[in-house]
N, C-alpha and C. Protein backbone atom coordinates (compact mmCIF):
# COMPACT_ATOMS: atom_id res chain seq x y z
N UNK A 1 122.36 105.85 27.85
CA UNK A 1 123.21 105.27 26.83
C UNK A 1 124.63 105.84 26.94
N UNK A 2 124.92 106.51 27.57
CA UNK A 2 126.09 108.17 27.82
C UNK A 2 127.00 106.45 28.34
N UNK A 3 126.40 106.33 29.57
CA UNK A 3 126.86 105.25 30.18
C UNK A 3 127.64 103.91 29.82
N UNK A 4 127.05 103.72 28.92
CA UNK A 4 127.04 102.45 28.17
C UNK A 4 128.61 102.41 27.30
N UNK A 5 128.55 104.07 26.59
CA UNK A 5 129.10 104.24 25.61
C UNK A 5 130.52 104.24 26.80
N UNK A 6 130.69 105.06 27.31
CA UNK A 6 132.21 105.34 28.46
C UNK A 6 132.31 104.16 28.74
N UNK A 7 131.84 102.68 29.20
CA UNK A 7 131.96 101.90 29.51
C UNK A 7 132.73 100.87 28.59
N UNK A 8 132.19 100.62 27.53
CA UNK A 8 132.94 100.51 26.30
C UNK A 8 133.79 101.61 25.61
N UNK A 9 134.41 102.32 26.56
CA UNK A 9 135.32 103.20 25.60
C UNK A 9 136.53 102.51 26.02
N UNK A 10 136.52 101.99 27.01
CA UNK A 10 138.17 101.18 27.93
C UNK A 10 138.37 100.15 27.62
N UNK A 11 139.81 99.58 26.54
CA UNK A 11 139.76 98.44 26.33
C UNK A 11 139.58 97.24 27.64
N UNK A 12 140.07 97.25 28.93
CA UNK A 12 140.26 96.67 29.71
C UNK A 12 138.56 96.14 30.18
N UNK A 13 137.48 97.04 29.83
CA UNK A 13 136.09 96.78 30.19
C UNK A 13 135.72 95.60 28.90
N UNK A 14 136.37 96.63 27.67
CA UNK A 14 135.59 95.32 26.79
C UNK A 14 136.69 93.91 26.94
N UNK A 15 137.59 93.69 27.16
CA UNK A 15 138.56 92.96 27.53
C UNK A 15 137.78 91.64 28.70
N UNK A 16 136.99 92.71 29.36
CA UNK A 16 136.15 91.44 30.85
C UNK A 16 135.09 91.62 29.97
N UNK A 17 134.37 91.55 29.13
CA UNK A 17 132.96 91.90 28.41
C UNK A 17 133.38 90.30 27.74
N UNK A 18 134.61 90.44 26.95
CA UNK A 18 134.76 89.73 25.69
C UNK A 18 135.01 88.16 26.93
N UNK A 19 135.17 88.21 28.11
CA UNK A 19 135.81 86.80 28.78
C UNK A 19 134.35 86.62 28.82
N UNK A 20 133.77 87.07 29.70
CA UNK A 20 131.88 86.97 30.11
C UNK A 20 131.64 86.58 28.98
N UNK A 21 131.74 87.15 27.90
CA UNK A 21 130.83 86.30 26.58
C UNK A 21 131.14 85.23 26.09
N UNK A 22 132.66 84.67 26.48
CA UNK A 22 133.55 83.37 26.35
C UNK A 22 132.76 82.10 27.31
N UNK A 23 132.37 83.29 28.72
CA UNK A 23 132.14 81.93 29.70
C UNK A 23 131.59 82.95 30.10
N UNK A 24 130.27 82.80 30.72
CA UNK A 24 129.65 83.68 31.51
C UNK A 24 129.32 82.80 32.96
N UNK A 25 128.88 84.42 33.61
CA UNK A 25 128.95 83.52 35.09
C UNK A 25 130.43 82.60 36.00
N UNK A 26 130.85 84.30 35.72
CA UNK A 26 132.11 83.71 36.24
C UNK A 26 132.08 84.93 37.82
N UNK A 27 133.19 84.13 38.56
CA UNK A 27 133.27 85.09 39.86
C UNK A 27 134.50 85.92 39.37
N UNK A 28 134.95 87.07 40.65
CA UNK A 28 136.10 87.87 40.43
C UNK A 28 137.12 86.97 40.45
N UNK A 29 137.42 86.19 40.93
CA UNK A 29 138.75 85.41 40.74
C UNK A 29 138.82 84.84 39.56
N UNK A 30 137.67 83.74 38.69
CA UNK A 30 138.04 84.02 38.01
C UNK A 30 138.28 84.90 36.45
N UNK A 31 137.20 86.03 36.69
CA UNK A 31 138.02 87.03 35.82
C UNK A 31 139.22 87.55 35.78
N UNK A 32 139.92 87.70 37.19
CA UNK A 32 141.05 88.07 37.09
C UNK A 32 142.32 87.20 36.84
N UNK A 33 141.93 85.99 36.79
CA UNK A 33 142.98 85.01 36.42
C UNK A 33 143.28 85.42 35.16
N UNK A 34 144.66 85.80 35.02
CA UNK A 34 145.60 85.96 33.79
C UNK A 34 145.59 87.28 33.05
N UNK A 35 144.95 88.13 33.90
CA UNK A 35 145.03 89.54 33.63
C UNK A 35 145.85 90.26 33.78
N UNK A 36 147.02 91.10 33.43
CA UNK A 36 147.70 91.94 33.80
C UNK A 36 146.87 93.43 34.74
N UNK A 37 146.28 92.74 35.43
CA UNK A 37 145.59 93.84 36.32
C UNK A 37 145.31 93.57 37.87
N UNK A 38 145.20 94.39 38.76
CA UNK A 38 145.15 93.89 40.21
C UNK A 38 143.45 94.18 40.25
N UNK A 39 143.71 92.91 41.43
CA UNK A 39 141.97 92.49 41.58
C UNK A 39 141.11 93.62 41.77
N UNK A 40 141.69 94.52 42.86
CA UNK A 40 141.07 95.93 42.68
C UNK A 40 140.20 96.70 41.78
N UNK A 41 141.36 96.67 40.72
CA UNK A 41 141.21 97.48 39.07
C UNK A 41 140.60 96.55 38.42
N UNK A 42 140.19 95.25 38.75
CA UNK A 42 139.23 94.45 38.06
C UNK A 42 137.59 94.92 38.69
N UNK A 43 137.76 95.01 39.61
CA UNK A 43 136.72 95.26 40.90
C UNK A 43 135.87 96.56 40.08
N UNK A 44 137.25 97.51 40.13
CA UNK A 44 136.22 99.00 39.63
C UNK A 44 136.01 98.91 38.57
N UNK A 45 136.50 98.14 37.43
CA UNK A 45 136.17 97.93 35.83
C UNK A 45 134.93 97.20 36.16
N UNK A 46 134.93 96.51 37.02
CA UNK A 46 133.18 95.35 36.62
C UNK A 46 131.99 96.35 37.56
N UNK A 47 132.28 97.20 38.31
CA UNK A 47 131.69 98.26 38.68
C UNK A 47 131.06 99.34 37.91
N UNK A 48 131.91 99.78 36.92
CA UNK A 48 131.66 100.68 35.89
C UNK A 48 130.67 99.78 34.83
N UNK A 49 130.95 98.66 34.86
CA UNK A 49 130.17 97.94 33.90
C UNK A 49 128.94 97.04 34.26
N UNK A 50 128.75 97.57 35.69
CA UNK A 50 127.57 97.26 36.02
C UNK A 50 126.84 98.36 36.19
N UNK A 51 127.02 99.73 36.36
CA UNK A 51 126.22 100.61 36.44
C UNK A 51 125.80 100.89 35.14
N UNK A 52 126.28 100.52 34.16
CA UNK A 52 126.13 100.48 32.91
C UNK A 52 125.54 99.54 32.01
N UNK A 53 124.80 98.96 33.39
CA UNK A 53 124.11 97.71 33.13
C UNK A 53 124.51 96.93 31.84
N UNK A 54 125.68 96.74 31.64
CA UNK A 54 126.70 95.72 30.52
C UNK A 54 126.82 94.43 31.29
N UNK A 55 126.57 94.60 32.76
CA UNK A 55 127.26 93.16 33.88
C UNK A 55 126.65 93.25 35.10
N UNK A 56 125.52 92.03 34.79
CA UNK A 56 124.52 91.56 36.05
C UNK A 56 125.25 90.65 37.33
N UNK A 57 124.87 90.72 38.23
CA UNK A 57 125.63 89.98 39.39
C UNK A 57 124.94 89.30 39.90
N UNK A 58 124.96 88.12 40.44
CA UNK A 58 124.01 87.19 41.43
C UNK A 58 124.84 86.53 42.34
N UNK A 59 124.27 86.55 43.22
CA UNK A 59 125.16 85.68 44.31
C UNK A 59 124.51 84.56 44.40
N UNK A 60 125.75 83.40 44.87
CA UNK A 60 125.45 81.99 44.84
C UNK A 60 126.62 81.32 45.62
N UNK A 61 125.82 81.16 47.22
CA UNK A 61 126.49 81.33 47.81
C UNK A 61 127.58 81.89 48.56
N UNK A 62 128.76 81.61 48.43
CA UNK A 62 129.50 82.74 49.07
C UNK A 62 130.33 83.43 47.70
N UNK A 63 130.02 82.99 46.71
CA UNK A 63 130.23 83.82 45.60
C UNK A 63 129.88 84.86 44.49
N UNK A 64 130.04 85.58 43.87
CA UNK A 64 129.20 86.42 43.12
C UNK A 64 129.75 86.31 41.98
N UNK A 65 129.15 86.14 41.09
CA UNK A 65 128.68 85.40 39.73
C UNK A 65 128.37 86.97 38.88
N UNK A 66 129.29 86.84 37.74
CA UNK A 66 129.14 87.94 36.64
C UNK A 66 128.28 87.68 35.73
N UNK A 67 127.77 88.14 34.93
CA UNK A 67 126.92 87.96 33.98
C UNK A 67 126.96 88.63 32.72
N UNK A 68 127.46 88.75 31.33
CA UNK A 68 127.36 89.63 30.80
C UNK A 68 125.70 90.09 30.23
N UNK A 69 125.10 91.19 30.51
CA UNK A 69 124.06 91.75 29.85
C UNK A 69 124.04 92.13 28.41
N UNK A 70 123.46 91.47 27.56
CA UNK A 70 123.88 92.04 26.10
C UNK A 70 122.58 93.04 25.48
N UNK A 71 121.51 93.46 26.45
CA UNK A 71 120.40 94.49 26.06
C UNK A 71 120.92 95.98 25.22
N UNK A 72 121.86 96.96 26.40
CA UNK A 72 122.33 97.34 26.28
C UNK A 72 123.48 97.76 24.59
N UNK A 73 123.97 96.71 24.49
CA UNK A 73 124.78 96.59 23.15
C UNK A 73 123.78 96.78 21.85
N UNK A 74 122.97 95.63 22.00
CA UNK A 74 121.51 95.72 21.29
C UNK A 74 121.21 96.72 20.79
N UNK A 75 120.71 97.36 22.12
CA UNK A 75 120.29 98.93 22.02
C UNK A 75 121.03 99.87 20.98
N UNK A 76 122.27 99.89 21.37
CA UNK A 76 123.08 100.52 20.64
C UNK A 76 123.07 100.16 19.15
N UNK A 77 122.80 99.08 18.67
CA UNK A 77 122.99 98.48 17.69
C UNK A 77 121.63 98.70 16.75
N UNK A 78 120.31 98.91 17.64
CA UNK A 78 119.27 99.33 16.61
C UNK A 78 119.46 101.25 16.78
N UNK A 79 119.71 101.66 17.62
CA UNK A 79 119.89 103.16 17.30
C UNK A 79 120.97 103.75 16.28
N UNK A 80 122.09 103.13 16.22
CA UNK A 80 123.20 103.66 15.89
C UNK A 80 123.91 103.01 14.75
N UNK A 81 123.61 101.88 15.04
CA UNK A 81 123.99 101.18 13.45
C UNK A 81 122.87 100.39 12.29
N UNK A 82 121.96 100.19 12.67
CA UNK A 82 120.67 99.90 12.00
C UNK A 82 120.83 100.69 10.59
N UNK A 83 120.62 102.05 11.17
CA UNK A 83 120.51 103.52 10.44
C UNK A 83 121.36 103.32 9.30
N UNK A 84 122.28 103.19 9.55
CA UNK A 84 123.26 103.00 8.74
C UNK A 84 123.52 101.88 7.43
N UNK A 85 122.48 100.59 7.87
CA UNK A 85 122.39 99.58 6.95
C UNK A 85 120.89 99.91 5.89
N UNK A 86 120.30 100.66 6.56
CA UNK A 86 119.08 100.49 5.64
C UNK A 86 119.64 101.44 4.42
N UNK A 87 120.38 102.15 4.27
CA UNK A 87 120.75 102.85 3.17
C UNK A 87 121.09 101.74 1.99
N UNK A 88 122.07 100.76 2.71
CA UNK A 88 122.72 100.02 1.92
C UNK A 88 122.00 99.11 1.77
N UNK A 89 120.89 98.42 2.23
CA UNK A 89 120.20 97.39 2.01
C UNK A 89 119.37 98.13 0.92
N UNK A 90 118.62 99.13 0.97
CA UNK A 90 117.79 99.50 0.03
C UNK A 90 118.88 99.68 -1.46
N UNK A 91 120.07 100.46 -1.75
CA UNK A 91 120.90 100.13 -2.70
C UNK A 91 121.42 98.82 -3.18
N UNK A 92 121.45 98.09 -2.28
CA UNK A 92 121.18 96.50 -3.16
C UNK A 92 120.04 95.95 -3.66
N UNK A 93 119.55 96.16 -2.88
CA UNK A 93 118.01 96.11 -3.36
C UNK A 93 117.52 96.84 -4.78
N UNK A 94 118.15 98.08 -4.96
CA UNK A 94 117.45 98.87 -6.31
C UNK A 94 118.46 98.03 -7.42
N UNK A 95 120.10 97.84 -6.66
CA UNK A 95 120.78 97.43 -7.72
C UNK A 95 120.40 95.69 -8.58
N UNK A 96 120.03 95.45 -7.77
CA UNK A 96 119.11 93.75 -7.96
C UNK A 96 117.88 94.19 -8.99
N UNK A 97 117.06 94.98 -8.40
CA UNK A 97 116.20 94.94 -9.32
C UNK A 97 117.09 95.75 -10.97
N UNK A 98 117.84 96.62 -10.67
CA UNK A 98 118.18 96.81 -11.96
C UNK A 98 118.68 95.83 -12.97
N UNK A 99 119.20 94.88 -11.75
CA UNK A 99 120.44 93.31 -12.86
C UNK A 99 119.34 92.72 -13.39
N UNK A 100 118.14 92.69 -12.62
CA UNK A 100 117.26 91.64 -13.14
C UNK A 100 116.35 92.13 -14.45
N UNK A 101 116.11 93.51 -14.00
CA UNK A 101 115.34 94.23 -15.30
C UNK A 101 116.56 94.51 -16.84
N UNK A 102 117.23 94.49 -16.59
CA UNK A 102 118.46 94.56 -17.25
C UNK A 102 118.59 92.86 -18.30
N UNK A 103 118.10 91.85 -17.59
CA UNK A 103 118.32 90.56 -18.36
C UNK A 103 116.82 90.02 -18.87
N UNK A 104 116.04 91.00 -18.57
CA UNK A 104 115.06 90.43 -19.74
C UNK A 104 114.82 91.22 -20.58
């Protein structure tokens, strides 16, 4: 998860995260169309974000095809922020039952 997290720490990663989730299955060209970045520095950003299994690759034909992986995020999302809602779900919850015991 160490992984995951450094990967999303660079706006420029979530920047190609947020295009993949626009249009997925795109090649390097065109992710890099309209980037202020050289194809290179696109190259090692979708690198970092594939070892970080955030961005699956398939080839098809003479091209290679991005993918965004959204497991990963997921993950993050029942460990790290879940936690955080059940507090507040259960406080609406008591506060509901109080409105309701409250009006009869």
């Amino acid at each position: 998860m160490d992984e995951v997290f450094k990967a999303l720490a660079d706006a420029s990663r979530r920047s190609l995260l947020d295009r993949l989730h626009a249009r997925n299955g795109q090649t390097l060209n065109e992710l890099c169309d309209g980037l202020a970045m050289t194809r290179q520095a696109v190259t090692k950003h979708l690198a970092i974000l594939e070892a970080a299994n955030l961005v699956a690759t398939i080839k098809h034909g003479r091209e290679k095809l991005h993918y965004i992986n959204p497991v990963p995020i997921h993950e993050i999302g029942e460990r790290w922020i879940k936690k955080f809602e059940r507090g507040k779900l259960a406080a609406l919850s008591e506060l509901k039952r109080q409105l309701e015991t409250r009006d009869e």
